[in-house]
Amino acid sequence: MVLGRSEHGNFPVEPVTLKILVAGGFGVGKTTLVGAISEIRPLRTEEQLTEAGRPVDDTSGVEAKSTTTVAMDFGRITLREDLVLYLFGTPGQERFWFMWDELSEGALGAVVLADTRRLEDSFAAVDYFERRSIPFLVAVNCFDGAARYPSDSVRRALDLDPGVPVMLCDARDRESAKDVLIDLIEHAMRYTADHRQPVGS
């Protein structure tokens, strides 16, 4: 419990906790983003890439990557005294996608990280959240040396609905990652309000 000041005086404030997923392709920066913003030491389930995995782990464009998430990343950030986010980074490789259903249970929404050098790797995550009606936004991680494209170009390339936000970010930067999460929460709240079933329907 977090103690804080309510509008009626000093009373305990029970924080609202929200579950956010950070998804995307292999090597797109999910672990980096969770680590950059988490106020606790992130839980990571990384393993070394091996020669045995090279036929199924496409490292083109991220040749320097030496580890991979095999279960999830977990972090936490307190945005306000009454609002705490739990962050779950999903594994990027197809052979670990069976975990996504469990991780997405109860999630408010998701950040789909994208890399313009490997934009096609984002399709699986976009399709996943669209099929399950989980609100999400696309955050283009601006890697050093990668081409920069306008948000509308990314939207067209990923065939996104007009209501899905697209933004640029630096997964290494805490403030940039925080902006992504705030935008996601705002989008998820609008999405939920727009899709709420009328009473008695």
Tab-separated table of C-alpha atoms in Angstrom:
chain	number	residue	atom	x	y	z
A	1	MET	CA	0.000	0.000	0.000
A	2	VAL	CA	1.138	3.528	-0.781
A	3	LEU	CA	0.274	6.254	1.701
A	4	GLY	CA	-0.698	9.528	0.103
A	5	ARG	CA	-2.972	12.526	0.417
A	6	SER	CA	-6.489	12.151	-0.886
A	7	GLU	CA	-8.682	15.118	-1.731
A	8	HIS	CA	-10.341	14.671	1.686
A	9	GLY	CA	-7.143	14.690	3.742
A	10	ASN	CA	-4.514	12.166	4.770
A	11	PHE	CA	-5.917	8.738	4.043
A	12	PRO	CA	-4.255	5.601	2.734
A	13	VAL	CA	-4.308	5.524	-1.048
A	14	GLU	CA	-4.556	2.056	-2.532
A	15	PRO	CA	-2.805	2.356	-5.899
A	16	VAL	CA	-4.422	1.150	-9.079
A	17	THR	CA	-2.189	-1.440	-10.737
A	18	LEU	CA	-2.224	-1.880	-14.499
A	19	LYS	CA	-0.621	-4.617	-16.560
A	20	ILE	CA	1.147	-3.556	-19.747
A	21	LEU	CA	2.738	-5.819	-22.354
A	22	VAL	CA	5.839	-4.857	-24.323
A	23	ALA	CA	5.889	-6.926	-27.497
A	24	GLY	CA	7.575	-7.011	-30.886
A	25	GLY	CA	10.049	-8.934	-32.956
A	26	PHE	CA	13.352	-10.476	-31.977
A	27	GLY	CA	15.991	-7.914	-30.995
A	28	VAL	CA	13.705	-4.893	-31.220
A	29	GLY	CA	14.499	-3.511	-27.747
A	30	LYS	CA	11.833	-4.915	-25.409
A	31	THR	CA	14.279	-5.872	-22.658
A	32	THR	CA	16.024	-2.520	-23.049
A	33	LEU	CA	12.795	-0.544	-22.655
A	34	VAL	CA	11.672	-2.457	-19.567
A	35	GLY	CA	15.123	-2.044	-18.029
A	36	ALA	CA	15.285	1.668	-18.821
A	37	ILE	CA	12.072	2.547	-17.038
A	38	SER	CA	11.671	-0.011	-14.249
A	39	GLU	CA	12.092	1.353	-10.727
A	40	ILE	CA	13.048	-2.107	-9.514
A	41	ARG	CA	15.757	-4.339	-10.829
A	42	PRO	CA	14.017	-5.995	-13.783
A	43	LEU	CA	13.428	-9.709	-13.777
A	44	ARG	CA	14.985	-11.047	-16.950
A	45	THR	CA	14.934	-14.533	-18.429
A	46	GLU	CA	17.692	-14.185	-20.985
A	47	GLU	CA	19.824	-16.954	-22.416
A	48	GLN	CA	22.845	-16.853	-24.672
A	49	LEU	CA	22.182	-17.317	-28.353
A	50	THR	CA	23.689	-20.552	-29.561
A	51	GLU	CA	24.691	-21.970	-32.916
A	52	ALA	CA	21.818	-24.438	-32.588
A	53	GLY	CA	19.344	-21.556	-32.549
A	54	ARG	CA	20.724	-19.703	-35.554
A	55	PRO	CA	18.510	-21.503	-38.102
A	56	VAL	CA	15.384	-20.200	-36.286
A	57	ASP	CA	16.677	-16.910	-34.810
A	58	ASP	CA	17.108	-14.403	-37.607
A	59	THR	CA	19.826	-12.027	-36.399
A	60	SER	CA	20.144	-10.054	-39.633
A	61	GLY	CA	20.196	-6.394	-38.689
A	62	VAL	CA	20.985	-7.199	-35.045
A	63	GLU	CA	24.156	-9.202	-35.505
A	64	ALA	CA	25.645	-7.868	-32.248
A	65	LYS	CA	22.819	-9.368	-30.177
A	66	SER	CA	24.146	-12.219	-28.040
A	67	THR	CA	21.183	-13.011	-25.738
A	68	THR	CA	17.471	-13.595	-26.115
A	69	THR	CA	14.442	-13.528	-23.809
A	70	VAL	CA	13.061	-17.029	-23.371
A	71	ALA	CA	10.150	-16.363	-21.002
A	72	MET	CA	9.541	-12.714	-20.148
A	73	ASP	CA	10.966	-9.505	-18.764
A	74	PHE	CA	9.247	-7.956	-15.762
A	75	GLY	CA	9.481	-4.436	-14.398
A	76	ARG	CA	7.471	-1.921	-12.406
A	77	ILE	CA	7.023	1.834	-12.545
A	78	THR	CA	4.980	4.139	-10.313
A	79	LEU	CA	3.570	6.936	-12.465
A	80	ARG	CA	1.702	8.545	-9.565
A	81	GLU	CA	1.149	7.605	-5.945
A	82	ASP	CA	-2.124	6.008	-7.026
A	83	LEU	CA	-1.007	4.416	-10.318
A	84	VAL	CA	1.486	1.580	-10.698
A	85	LEU	CA	2.328	-0.178	-13.946
A	86	TYR	CA	3.558	-3.746	-14.159
A	87	LEU	CA	5.477	-4.298	-17.377
A	88	PHE	CA	5.765	-7.688	-19.051
A	89	GLY	CA	8.148	-7.996	-21.986
A	90	THR	CA	7.199	-10.872	-24.265
A	91	PRO	CA	9.663	-13.194	-25.995
A	92	GLY	CA	10.155	-12.287	-29.637
A	93	GLN	CA	10.832	-15.595	-31.348
A	94	GLU	CA	7.987	-17.616	-32.805
A	95	ARG	CA	8.829	-20.741	-30.802
A	96	PHE	CA	8.026	-18.865	-27.558
A	97	TRP	CA	4.721	-17.340	-28.707
A	98	PHE	CA	2.735	-19.946	-26.768
A	99	MET	CA	3.464	-17.801	-23.681
A	100	TRP	CA	1.715	-14.739	-25.079
A	101	ASP	CA	-1.793	-15.937	-24.179
A	102	GLU	CA	-0.887	-16.261	-20.518
A	103	LEU	CA	1.051	-13.000	-20.402
A	104	SER	CA	-1.770	-11.055	-22.074
A	105	GLU	CA	-4.387	-12.192	-19.571
A	106	GLY	CA	-5.719	-9.101	-17.794
A	107	ALA	CA	-3.511	-6.646	-19.689
A	108	LEU	CA	-4.766	-3.094	-20.163
A	109	GLY	CA	-2.887	-2.810	-23.430
A	110	ALA	CA	0.369	-3.373	-25.258
A	111	VAL	CA	3.314	-1.539	-26.742
A	112	VAL	CA	4.447	-3.047	-30.040
A	113	LEU	CA	8.068	-2.020	-30.504
A	114	ALA	CA	9.143	-1.787	-34.120
A	115	ASP	CA	12.477	-1.498	-35.920
A	116	THR	CA	12.333	0.100	-39.385
A	117	ARG	CA	15.153	-2.202	-40.516
A	118	ARG	CA	12.975	-5.242	-39.766
A	119	LEU	CA	9.456	-3.847	-39.869
A	120	GLU	CA	8.013	-7.151	-41.043
A	121	ASP	CA	8.870	-8.610	-37.630
A	122	SER	CA	6.102	-6.459	-36.134
A	123	PHE	CA	3.256	-8.063	-38.093
A	124	ALA	CA	2.835	-11.013	-35.734
A	125	ALA	CA	2.398	-8.808	-32.660
A	126	VAL	CA	0.054	-6.413	-34.475
A	127	ASP	CA	-2.082	-9.336	-35.680
A	128	TYR	CA	-2.101	-10.906	-32.213
A	129	PHE	CA	-3.482	-7.845	-30.445
A	130	GLU	CA	-5.900	-6.975	-33.247
A	131	ARG	CA	-7.422	-10.479	-33.159
A	132	ARG	CA	-7.888	-10.316	-29.390
A	133	SER	CA	-9.153	-6.713	-29.331
A	134	ILE	CA	-6.359	-5.665	-26.974
A	135	PRO	CA	-5.586	-1.948	-27.409
A	136	PHE	CA	-2.027	-1.275	-28.523
A	137	LEU	CA	0.225	1.356	-30.002
A	138	VAL	CA	3.293	1.029	-32.199
A	139	ALA	CA	6.480	2.619	-30.893
A	140	VAL	CA	9.259	2.798	-33.473
A	141	ASN	CA	12.556	2.306	-31.670
A	142	CYS	CA	14.990	4.727	-33.321
A	143	PHE	CA	18.167	2.680	-33.560
A	144	ASP	CA	21.388	4.486	-34.376
A	145	GLY	CA	21.948	4.393	-38.136
A	146	ALA	CA	18.429	3.184	-38.929
A	147	ALA	CA	16.344	5.095	-41.478
A	148	ARG	CA	13.681	7.394	-40.019
A	149	TYR	CA	10.213	7.386	-41.531
A	150	PRO	CA	7.112	9.488	-40.803
A	151	SER	CA	4.482	7.883	-38.620
A	152	ASP	CA	2.034	7.745	-41.533
A	153	SER	CA	4.534	5.717	-43.579
A	154	VAL	CA	4.910	3.208	-40.741
A	155	ARG	CA	1.122	3.056	-40.367
A	156	ARG	CA	0.671	2.229	-44.052
A	157	ALA	CA	3.494	-0.319	-44.056
A	158	LEU	CA	1.939	-2.155	-41.090
A	159	ASP	CA	-1.626	-1.691	-42.419
A	160	LEU	CA	-2.758	-0.251	-39.081
A	161	ASP	CA	-6.240	1.030	-38.335
A	162	PRO	CA	-6.407	4.838	-38.214
A	163	GLY	CA	-7.046	4.799	-34.457
A	164	VAL	CA	-3.815	2.967	-33.570
A	165	PRO	CA	-1.200	5.482	-32.363
A	166	VAL	CA	2.273	5.394	-33.920
A	167	MET	CA	5.149	7.213	-32.239
A	168	LEU	CA	8.927	7.360	-32.269
A	169	CYS	CA	10.932	6.451	-29.194
A	170	ASP	CA	14.360	5.612	-27.824
A	171	ALA	CA	14.005	2.442	-25.748
A	172	ARG	CA	17.214	3.321	-23.889
A	173	ASP	CA	15.834	6.620	-22.594
A	174	ARG	CA	13.653	6.579	-19.476
A	175	GLU	CA	11.651	9.689	-20.361
A	176	SER	CA	11.027	8.464	-23.896
A	177	ALA	CA	9.831	5.097	-22.582
A	178	LYS	CA	7.622	6.853	-20.034
A	179	ASP	CA	5.999	8.928	-22.802
A	180	VAL	CA	5.202	5.691	-24.659
A	181	LEU	CA	3.498	4.188	-21.611
A	182	ILE	CA	1.465	7.331	-20.897
A	183	ASP	CA	0.291	7.468	-24.518
A	184	LEU	CA	-0.666	3.789	-24.339
A	185	ILE	CA	-2.729	4.277	-21.170
A	186	GLU	CA	-4.575	7.215	-22.724
A	187	HIS	CA	-5.219	5.226	-25.902
A	188	ALA	CA	-6.387	2.158	-23.946
A	189	MET	CA	-8.821	4.269	-21.913
A	190	ARG	CA	-10.296	5.782	-25.087
A	191	TYR	CA	-10.438	2.359	-26.737
A	192	THR	CA	-12.240	0.833	-23.757
A	193	ALA	CA	-14.752	3.686	-23.621
A	194	ASP	CA	-15.440	3.439	-27.367
A	195	HIS	CA	-15.953	-0.342	-27.221
A	196	ARG	CA	-17.964	-0.483	-24.004
A	197	GLN	CA	-21.208	-2.396	-24.444
A	198	PRO	CA	-24.360	-0.424	-23.573
A	199	VAL	CA	-26.172	-1.618	-20.468
A	200	GLY	CA	-28.843	-4.150	-21.357
A	201	SER	CA	-27.374	-4.947	-24.762
